[in-house]
Coordinates of C-alpha atoms in Angstrom, one line a residue:
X1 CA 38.4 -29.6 53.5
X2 CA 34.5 -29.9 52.5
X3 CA 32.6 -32.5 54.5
X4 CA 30.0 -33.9 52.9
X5 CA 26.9 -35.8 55.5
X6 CA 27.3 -38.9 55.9
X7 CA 23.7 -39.7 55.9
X8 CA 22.2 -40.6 52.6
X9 CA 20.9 -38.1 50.5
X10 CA 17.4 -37.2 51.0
X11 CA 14.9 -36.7 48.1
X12 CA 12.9 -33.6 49.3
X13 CA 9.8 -33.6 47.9
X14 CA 8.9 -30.2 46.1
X15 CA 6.4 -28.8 48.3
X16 CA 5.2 -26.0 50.8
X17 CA 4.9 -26.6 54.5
X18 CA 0.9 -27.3 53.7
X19 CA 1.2 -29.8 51.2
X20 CA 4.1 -31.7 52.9
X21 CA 1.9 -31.9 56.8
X22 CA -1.7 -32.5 55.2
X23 CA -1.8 -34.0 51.7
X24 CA 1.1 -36.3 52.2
X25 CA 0.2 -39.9 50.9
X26 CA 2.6 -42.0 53.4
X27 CA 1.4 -40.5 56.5
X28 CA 1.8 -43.2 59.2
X29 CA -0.8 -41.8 61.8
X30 CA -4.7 -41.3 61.5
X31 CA -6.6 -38.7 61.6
X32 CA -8.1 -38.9 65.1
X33 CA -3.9 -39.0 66.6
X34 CA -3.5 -36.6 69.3
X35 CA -0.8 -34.5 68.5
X36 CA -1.1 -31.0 70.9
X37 CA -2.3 -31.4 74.5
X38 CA -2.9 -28.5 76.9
X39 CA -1.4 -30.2 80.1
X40 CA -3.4 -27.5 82.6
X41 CA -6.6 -27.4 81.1
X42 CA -6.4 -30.8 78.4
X43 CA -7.5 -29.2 75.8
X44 CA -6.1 -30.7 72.6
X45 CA -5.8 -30.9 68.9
X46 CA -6.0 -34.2 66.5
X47 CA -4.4 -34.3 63.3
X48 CA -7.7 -33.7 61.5
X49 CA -8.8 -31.0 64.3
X50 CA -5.6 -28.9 63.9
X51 CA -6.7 -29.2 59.7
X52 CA -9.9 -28.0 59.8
X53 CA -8.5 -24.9 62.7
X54 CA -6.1 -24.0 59.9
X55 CA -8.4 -24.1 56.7
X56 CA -11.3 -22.1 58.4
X57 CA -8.7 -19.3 59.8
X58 CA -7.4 -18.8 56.6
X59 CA -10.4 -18.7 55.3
X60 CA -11.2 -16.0 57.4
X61 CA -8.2 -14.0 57.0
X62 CA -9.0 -13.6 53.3
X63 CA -12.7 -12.7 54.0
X64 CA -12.0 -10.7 56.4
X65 CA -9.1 -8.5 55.0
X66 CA -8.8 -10.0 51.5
X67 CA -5.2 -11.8 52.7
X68 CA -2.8 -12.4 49.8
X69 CA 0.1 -14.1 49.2
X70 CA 3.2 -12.7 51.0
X71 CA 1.1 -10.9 53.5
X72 CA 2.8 -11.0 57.1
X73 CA 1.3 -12.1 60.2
X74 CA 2.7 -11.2 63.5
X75 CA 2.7 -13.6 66.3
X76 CA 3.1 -12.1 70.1
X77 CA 2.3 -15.3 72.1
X78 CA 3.5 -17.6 74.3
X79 CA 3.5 -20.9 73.9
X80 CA -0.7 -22.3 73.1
X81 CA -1.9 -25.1 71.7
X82 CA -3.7 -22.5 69.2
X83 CA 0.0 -21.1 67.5
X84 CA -0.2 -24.1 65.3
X85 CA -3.3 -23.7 63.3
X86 CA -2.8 -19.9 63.4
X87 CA 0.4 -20.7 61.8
X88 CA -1.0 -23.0 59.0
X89 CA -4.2 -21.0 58.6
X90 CA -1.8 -18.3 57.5
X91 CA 0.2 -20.7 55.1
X92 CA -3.1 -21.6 53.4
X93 CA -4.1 -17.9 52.8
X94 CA -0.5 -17.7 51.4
X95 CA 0.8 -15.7 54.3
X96 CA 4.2 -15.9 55.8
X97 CA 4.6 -15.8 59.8
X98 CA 6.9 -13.8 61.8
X99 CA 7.0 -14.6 65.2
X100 CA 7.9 -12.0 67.8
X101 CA 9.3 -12.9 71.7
X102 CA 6.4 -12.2 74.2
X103 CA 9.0 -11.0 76.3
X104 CA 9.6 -7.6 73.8
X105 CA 8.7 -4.5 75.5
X106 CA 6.2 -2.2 72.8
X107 CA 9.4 -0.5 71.3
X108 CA 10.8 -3.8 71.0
X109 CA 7.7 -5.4 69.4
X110 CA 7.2 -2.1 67.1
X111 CA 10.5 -2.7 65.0
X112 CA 9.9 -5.7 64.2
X113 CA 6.4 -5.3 63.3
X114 CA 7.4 -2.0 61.4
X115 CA 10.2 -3.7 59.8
X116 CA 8.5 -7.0 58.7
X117 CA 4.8 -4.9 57.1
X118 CA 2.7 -7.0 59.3
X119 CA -0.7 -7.0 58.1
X120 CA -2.1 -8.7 61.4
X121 CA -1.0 -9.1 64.9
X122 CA -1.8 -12.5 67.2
X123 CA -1.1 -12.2 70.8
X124 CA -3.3 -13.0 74.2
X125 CA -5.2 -11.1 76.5
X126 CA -2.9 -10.8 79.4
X127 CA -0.3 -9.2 76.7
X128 CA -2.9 -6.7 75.0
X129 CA -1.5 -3.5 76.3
X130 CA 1.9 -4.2 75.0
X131 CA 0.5 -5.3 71.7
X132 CA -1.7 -2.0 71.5
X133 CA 1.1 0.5 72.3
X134 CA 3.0 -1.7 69.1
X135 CA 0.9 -1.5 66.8
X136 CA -0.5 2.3 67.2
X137 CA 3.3 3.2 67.1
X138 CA 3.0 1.7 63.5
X139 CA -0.1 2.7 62.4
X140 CA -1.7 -1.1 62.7
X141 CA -5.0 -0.4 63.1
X142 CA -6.5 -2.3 66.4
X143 CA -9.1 -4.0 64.1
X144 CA -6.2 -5.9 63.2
X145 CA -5.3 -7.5 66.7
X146 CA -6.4 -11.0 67.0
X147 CA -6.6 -13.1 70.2
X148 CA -5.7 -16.7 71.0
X149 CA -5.8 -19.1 74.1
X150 CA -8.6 -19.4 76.6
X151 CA -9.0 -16.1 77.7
X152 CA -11.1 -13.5 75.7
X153 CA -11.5 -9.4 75.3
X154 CA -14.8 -8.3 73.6
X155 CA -13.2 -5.7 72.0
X156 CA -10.5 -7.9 70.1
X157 CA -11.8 -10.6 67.6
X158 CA -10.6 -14.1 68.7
X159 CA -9.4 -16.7 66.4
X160 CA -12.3 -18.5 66.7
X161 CA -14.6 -15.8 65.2
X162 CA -12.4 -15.4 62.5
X163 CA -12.3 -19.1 61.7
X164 CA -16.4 -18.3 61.9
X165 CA -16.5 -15.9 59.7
X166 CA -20.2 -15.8 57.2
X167 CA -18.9 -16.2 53.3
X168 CA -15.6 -17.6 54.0
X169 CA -16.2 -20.9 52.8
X170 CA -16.2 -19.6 49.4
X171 CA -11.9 -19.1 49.8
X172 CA -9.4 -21.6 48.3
X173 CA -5.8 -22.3 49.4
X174 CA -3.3 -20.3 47.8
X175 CA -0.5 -21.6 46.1
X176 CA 2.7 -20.6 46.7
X177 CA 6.7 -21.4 44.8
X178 CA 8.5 -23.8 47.9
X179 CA 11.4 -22.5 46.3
X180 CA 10.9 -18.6 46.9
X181 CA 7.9 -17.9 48.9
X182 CA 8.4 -17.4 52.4
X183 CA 6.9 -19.8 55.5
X184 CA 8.6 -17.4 58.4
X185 CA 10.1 -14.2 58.5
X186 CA 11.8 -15.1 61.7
X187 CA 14.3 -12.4 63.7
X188 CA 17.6 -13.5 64.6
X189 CA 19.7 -10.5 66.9
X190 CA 22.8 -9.1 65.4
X191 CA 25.4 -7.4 67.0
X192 CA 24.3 -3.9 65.2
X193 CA 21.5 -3.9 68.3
X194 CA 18.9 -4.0 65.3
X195 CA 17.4 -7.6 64.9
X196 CA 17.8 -9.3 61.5
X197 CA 14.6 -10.4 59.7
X198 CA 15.6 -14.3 58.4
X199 CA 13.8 -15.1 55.4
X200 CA 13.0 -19.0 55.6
X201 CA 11.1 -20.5 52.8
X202 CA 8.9 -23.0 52.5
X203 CA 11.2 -25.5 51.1
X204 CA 14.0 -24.4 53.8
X205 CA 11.3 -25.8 56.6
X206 CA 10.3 -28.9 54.4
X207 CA 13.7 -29.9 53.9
X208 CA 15.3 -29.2 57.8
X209 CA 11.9 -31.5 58.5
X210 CA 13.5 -34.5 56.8
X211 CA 16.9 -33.5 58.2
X212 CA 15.3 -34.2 61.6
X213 CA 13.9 -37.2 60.7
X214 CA 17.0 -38.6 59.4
X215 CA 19.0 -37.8 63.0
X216 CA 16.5 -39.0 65.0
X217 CA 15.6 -41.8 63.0
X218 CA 13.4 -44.9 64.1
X219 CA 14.0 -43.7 67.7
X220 CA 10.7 -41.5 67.9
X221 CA 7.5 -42.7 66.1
X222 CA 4.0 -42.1 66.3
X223 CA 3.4 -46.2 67.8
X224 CA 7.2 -46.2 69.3
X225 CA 7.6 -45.5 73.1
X226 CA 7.7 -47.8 75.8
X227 CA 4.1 -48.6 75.5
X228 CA 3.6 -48.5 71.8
X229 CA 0.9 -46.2 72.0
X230 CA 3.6 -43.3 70.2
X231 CA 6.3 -40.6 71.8
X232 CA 5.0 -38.1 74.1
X233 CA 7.0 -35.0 74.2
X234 CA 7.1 -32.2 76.2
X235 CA 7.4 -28.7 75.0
X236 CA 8.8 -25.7 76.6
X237 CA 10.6 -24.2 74.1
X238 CA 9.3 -21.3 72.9
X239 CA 7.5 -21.3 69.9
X240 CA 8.5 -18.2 69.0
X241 CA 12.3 -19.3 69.0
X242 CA 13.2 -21.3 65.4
X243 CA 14.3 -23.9 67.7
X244 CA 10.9 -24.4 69.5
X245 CA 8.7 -23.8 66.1
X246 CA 10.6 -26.3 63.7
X247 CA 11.8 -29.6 65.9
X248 CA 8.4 -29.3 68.1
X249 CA 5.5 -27.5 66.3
X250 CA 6.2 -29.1 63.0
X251 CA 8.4 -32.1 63.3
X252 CA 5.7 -33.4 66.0
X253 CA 3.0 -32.8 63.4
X254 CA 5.2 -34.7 60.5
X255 CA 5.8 -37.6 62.7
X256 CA 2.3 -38.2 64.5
X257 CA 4.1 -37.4 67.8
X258 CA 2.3 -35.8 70.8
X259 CA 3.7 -33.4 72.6
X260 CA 1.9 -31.3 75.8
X261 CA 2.7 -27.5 75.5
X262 CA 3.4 -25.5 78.3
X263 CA 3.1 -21.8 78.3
X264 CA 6.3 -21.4 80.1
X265 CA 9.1 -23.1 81.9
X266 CA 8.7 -24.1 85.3
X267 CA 10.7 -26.7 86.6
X268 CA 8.4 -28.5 89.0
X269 CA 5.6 -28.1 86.7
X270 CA 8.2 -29.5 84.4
X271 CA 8.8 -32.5 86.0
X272 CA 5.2 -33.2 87.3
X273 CA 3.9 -33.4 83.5
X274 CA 6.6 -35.7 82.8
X275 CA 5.6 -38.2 85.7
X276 CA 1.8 -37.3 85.1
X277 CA 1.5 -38.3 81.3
X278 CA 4.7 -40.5 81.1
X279 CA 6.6 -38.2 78.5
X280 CA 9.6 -40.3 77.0
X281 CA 11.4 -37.6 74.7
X282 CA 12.2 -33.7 75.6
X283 CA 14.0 -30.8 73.7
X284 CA 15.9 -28.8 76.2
X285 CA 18.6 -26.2 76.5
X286 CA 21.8 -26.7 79.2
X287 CA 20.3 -24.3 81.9
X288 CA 17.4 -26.8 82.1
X289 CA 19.4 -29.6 82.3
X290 CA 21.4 -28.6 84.6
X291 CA 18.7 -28.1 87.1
X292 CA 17.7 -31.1 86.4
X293 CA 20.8 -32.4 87.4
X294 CA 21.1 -30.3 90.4
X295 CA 18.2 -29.2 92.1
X296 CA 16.4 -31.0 94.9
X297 CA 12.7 -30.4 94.0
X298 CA 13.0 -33.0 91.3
X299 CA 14.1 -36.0 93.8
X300 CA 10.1 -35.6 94.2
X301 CA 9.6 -37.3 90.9
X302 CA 9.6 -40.0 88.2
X303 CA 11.2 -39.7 85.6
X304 CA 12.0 -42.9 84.1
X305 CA 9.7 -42.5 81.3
X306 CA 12.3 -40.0 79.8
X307 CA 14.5 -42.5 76.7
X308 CA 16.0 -39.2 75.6
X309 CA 16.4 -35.5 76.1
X310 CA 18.4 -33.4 73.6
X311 CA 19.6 -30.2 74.3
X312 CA 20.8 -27.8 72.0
X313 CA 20.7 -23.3 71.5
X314 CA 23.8 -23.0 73.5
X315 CA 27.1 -25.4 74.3
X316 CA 26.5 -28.0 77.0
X317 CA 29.5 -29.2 78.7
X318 CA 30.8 -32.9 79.6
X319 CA 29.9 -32.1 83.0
X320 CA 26.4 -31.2 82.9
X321 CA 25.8 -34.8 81.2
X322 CA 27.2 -36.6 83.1
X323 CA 25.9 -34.8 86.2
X324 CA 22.3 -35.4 84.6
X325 CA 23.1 -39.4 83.9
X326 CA 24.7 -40.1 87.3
X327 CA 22.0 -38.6 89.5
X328 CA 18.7 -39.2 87.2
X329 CA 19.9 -42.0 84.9
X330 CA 18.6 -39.5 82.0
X331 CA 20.8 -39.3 78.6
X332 CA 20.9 -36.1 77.0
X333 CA 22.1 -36.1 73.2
X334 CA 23.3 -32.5 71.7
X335 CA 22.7 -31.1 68.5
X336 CA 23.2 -27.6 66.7
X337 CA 21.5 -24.9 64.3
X338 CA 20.8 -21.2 63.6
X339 CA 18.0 -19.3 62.6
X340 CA 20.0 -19.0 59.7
X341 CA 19.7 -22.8 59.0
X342 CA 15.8 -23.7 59.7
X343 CA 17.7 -24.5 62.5
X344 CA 19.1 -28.3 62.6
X345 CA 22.6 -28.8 60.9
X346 CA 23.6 -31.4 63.2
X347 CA 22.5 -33.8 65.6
X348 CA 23.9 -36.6 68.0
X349 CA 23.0 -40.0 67.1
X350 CA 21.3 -41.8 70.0
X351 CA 23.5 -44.5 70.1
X352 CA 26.5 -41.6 70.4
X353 CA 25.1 -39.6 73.4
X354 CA 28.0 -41.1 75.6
X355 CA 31.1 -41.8 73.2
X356 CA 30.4 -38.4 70.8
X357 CA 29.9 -36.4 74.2
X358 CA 31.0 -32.9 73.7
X359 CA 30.2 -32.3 70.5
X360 CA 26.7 -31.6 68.4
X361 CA 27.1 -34.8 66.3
X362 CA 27.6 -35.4 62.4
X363 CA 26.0 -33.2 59.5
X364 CA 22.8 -34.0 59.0
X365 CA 21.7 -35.6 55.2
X366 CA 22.0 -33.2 52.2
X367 CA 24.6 -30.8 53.3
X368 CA 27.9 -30.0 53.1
X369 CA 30.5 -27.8 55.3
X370 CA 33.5 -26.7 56.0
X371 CA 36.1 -25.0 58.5
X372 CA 37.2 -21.6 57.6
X373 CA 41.1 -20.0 58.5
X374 CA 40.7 -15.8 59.4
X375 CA 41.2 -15.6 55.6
X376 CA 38.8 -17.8 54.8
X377 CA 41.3 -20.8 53.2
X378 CA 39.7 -24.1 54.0
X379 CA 40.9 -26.6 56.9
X380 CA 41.8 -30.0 57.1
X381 CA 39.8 -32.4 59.6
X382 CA 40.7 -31.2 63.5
X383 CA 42.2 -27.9 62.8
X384 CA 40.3 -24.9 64.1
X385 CA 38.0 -22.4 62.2
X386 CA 34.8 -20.7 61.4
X387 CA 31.8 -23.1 60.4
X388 CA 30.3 -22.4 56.6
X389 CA 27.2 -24.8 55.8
X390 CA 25.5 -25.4 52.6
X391 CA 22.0 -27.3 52.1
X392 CA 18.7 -26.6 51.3
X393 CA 17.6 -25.4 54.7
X394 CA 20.0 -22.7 54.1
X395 CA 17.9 -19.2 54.7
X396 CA 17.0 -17.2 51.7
X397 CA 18.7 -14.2 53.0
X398 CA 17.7 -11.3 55.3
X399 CA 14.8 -9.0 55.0
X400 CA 15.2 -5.5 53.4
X401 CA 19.0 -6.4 53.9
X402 CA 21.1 -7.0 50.9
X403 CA 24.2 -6.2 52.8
X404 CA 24.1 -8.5 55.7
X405 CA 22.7 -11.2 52.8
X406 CA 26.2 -10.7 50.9
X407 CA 28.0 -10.6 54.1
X408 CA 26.4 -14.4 55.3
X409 CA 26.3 -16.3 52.1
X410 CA 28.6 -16.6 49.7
X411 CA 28.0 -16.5 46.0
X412 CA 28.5 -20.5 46.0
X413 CA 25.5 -21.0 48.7
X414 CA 27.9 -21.2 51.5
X415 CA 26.3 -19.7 54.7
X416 CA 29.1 -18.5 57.5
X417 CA 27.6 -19.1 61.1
X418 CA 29.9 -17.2 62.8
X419 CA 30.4 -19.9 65.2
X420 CA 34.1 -22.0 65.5
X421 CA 35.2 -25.1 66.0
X422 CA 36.5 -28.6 64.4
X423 CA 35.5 -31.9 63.8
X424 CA 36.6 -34.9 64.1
X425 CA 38.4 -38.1 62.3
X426 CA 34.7 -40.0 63.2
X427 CA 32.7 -36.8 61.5
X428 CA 31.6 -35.2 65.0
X429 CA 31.5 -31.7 64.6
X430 CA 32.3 -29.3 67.9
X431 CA 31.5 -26.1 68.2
X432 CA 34.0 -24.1 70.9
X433 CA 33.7 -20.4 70.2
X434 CA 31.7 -17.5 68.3
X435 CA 32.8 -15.3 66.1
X436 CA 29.8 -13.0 66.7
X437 CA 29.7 -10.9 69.4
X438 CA 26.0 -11.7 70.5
X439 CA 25.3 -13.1 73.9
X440 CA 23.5 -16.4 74.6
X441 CA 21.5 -16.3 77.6
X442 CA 19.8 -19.8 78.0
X443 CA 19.5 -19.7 74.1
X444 CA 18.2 -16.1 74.2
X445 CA 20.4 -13.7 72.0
X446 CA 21.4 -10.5 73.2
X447 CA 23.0 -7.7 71.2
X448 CA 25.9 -6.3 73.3
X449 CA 25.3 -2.8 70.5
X450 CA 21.9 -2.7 71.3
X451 CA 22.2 -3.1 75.2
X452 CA 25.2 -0.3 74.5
X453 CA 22.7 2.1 72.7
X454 CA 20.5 2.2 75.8
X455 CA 23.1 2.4 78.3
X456 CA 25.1 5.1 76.9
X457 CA 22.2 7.5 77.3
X458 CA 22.0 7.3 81.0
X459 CA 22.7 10.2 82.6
X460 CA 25.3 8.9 84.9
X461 CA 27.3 7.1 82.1
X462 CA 30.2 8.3 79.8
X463 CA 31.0 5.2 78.0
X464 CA 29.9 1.5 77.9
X465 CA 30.8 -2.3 76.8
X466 CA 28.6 -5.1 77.0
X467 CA 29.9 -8.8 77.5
X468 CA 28.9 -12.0 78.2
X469 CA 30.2 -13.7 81.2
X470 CA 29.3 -17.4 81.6
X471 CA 27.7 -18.0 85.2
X472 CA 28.5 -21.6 86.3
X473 CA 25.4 -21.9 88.7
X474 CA 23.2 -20.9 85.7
X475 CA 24.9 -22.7 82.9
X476 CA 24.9 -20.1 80.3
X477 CA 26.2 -16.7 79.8
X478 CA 24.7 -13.9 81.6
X479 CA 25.6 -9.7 80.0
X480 CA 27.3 -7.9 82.0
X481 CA 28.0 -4.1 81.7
X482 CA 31.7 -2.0 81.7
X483 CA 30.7 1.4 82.5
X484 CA 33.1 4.4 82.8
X485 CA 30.8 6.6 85.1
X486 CA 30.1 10.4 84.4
X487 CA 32.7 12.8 86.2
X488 CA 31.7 13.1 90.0
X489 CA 29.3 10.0 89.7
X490 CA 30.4 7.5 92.1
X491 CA 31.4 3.7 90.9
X492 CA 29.6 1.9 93.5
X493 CA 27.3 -1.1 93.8
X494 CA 23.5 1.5 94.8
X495 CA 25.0 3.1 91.4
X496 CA 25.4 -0.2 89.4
X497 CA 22.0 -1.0 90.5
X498 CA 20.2 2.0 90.0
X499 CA 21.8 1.5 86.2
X500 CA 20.8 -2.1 86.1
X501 CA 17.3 -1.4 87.2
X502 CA 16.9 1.6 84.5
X503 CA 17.8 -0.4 81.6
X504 CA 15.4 -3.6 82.6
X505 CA 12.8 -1.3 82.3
X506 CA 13.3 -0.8 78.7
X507 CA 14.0 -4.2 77.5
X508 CA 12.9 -7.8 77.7
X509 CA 13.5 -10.3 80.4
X510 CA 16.6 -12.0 78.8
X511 CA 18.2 -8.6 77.8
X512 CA 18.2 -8.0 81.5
X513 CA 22.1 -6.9 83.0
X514 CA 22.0 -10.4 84.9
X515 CA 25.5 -10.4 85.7
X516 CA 25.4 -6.9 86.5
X517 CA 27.9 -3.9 86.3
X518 CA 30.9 -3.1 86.7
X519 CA 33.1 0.1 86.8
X520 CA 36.4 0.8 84.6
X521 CA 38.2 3.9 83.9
X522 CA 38.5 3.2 80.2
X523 CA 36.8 1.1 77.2
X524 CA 39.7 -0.6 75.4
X525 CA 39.5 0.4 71.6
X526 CA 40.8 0.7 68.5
X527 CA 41.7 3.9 66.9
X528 CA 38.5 4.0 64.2
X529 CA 36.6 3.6 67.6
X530 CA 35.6 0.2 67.7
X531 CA 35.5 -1.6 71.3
X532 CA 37.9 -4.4 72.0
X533 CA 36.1 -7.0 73.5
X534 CA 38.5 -9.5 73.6
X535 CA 40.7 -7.4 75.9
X536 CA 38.0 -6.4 78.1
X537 CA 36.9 -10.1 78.2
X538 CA 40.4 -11.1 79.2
X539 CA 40.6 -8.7 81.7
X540 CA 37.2 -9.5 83.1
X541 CA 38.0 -13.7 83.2
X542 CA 41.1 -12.1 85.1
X543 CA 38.9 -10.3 87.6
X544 CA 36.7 -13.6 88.2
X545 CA 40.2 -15.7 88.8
X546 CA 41.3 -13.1 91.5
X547 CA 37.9 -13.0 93.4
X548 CA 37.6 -17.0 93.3
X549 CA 41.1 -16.6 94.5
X550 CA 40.2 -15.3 97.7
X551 CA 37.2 -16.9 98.8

């Protein structure tokens, strides 16, 4: 059965990500609104400061290494009030952005920047080495490393100089096709251990824009909150993360809303800001929440400025909610996306946090989906099966890979998330399982191949499975290594460790063996070879049972 939203249909207008954010005619906010604030050192951005950021850094890239359309710029930052006119300066020069975690180790950071061409990479200076050893192991020439933030290198231009730049001014915008021109060249994890490049165009990140809009509706505004003065939001999600650079980087900017960027979660820090600046609105993920709801440390504060919090990146349970509601008197709203989907399919409707709890809401306006059987027949309203979703936020495909592209969409502009679940008779859709194999660590994905790849080449390992096992105290799945040890190497926990430690030297922080390993005699497979995760899952939920049994 095909679901259609039951939103109205949006008319999306037929522009890039530049001409929809600063030549808009109906924009309800002035030029002097605050819209990114620098909690620790309150440094900020106005509309019209953010503007003039982006135009002379685009200027600069095309003076300074004659930037054309389609040219990629990497980005290996955490979160800075700078990422968004570094992102926009890019668009006007016609550039497309790929954003890399700041978390990748130099290998890590080196595929990606090999895989996507970049012409340029943007980091900070407490990440230069790691960006160095990158982009020699490509051949990126160190002329081509740019820093941002606060802190400076005089050997590395800063994106100030190159907003400086002598002769720039002659440079005009670029124009680019919404349709088919690409605004990010995000990477989304696959369970080959090789991340996918996601090819989102312009009018993919216009549309989802509007998509947001629509969910939230009237509830944020740049003159709403409880003191008319407009929402404040607060923004940890990474910026690097789809889910961090569309519903807070841009949809902030589209809606005149302010939001105060940290670098990096911290919970207290977290929680002062909110009390500190009166923050009413905050997109989270169900780890964070769930501290929220547990840990003592925030008793210390006020929170009562917070109307809303939505959480999305990963499943949050009944129980968190409610846990969050009865001790803070905080609502938390769910919605749910992809990479894949720029991200936002669906979202809770404020007035549904508490009766539509459980589930990430109805479709959002000017899509259509549907639940897919094993072989792929369609199902009727409750039954059980693989979500397909069609709209115009719908990637483009993935870079330099036709067959994963013909694998994802089909030729009818279908896109199959891999994830499964049902919906509803009132239009809520859930989402209960995955068919992908990835791991979600507090939104992060991990590649159980990938994690496999390194794992198998230890000396004191013959074979290997990767799994994720979901860690109640954590709220979110946590990989976890099978190993069948090498003949004479002992299965015991200074061995596990010493494996452990080994492989978190060679990967970032969320790839980390977190809920550690664990010896077996045998991978379960099939006979081409292939590892039966299902099985070893099964026997591993076993395993938990039996050890909860006997405390």
């Amino acid at each position: 059965m095909v679901t259609k939203s039951s939103f109205p249909d949006i008319d999306v207008p037929a522009v890039d990500v530049w001409g929809l954010l600063f030549e808009r005619k109906d924009r309800p906010f002035s030029d002097n609104k605050v819209i990114y604030v620098d909690p620790e050192t309150n440094r900020s951005y106005t509309f019209a400061e953010t503007k003039k950021a982006a135009i002379e850094f685009g200027k600069g890239l095309k003076a300074q290494w004659d930037w054309k359309k389609g040219d990629v710029l990497a980005l290996y930052t955490p979160n800075s009030i700078d990422t968004p006119a570094v992102i926009w300066g890019t668009h006007w020069a016609g550039g497309v952005i790929s954003p890399a975690n700041p978390a990748y180790t130099p290998a890590e950071l080196a595929f990606q920047l090999k895989d996507c061409g970049a012409k340029a990479l943007v980091t900070q200076k407490a990440f230069l080495a790691d960006a160095r050893a990158a982009a020699k192991s490509v051949g990126l020439s160190e002329k081509r490393i740019i820093i941002l933030g606060d802190e400076r290198d005089d050997k590395f231009k800063h994106f100030t100089s190159i907003r400086n730049l002598s002769g720039a001014t002659r440079y005009v915008r670029t124009r680019v096709n919404p349709e088919k021109d690409l605004a990010f060249l995000v990477y989304s994890s696959g369970t080959t251990g090789h991340p996918k490049g996601v090819m989102l165009s312009h009018r993919n990140i216009v549309s989802n824009l509007f998509m947001l809009a629509a969910g939230e509706g009237n509830n944020l505004s740049s003159e709403g909150g409880p003191d008319g003065k407009g929402d404040k939001l607060l923004a940890f999600l990474p910026f690097f993360h789809i889910y961090g650079l569309t519903c807070l980087i841009h949809y902030a900017f589209f809606r005149g809303l302010t939001i105060y960027v940290m670098a990096k979660f911290d919970l207290e820090r977290f929680c002062s800001i909110i009390q500190e600046n009166k923050i009413t609105f905050a997109y989270a993920v169900p780890p964070v929440v769930l501290q929220l709801a547990k840990n003592p440390v925030v008793d210390k504060y006020d929170l009562s400025t917070i109307r809303m919090m939505s959480s999305g990146a990963a499943p949050l349970t009944r129980e968190i909610v409610n846990a969050l509601y009865d001790k803070r008197n905080i609502k938390v709203k769910q919605g749910y996306g992809l990479s894949e989907t720029s991200p936002t399919t669906h979202s809770q409707r404020w007035e549904d946090w508490q009766t539509a709890m459980g589930s990430v809401g109805p479709l959002l306006p000017n899509q259509t989906a549907k639940f897919m059987s094993a072989d792929e027949k369609e199902l009727e309203v409750g039954e059980t099966g693989e979500l397909w979703v069609k709209g115009p936020n719908v990637f483009l495909g993935y870079w330099k890979n036709p067959e994963g592209t013909k694998n994802a969409l089909t030729d009818d502009g279908y896109f199959k998330t891999g994830d499964v679940g049902f919906q509803d008779k009132k239009g809520n859709f859930y989402i209960t399982d995955r068919v992908k194999e990835l791991i979600k660590y507090k939104g992060f994905q991990v590649p159980p191949a990938e994690l496999e790849g390194l794992l198998v080449s230890h000396p004191d390992v013959d074979d290997v499975a990767v799994l994720g096992i979901y860690n109640e105290d954590q709220a979110t799945e946590v990989p976890r290594a099978y190993v069948v040890p090498k003949a004479g190497v002992p299965g015991t926990p200074e061995t596990g460790k010493r494996i452990a430690d080994w492989l978190s030297s060679k990967v970032a922080g969320h790839k980390r063996l977190r809920g550690g390993v664990r010896f077996v005699d045998v991978i379960p497979k099939t006979a081409s070879g292939k590892i039966l995760r299902r099985v070893l899952k099964q026997q591993a939920e076993a395993e938990e049972k039996k050890v909860k049994s006997k405390l």
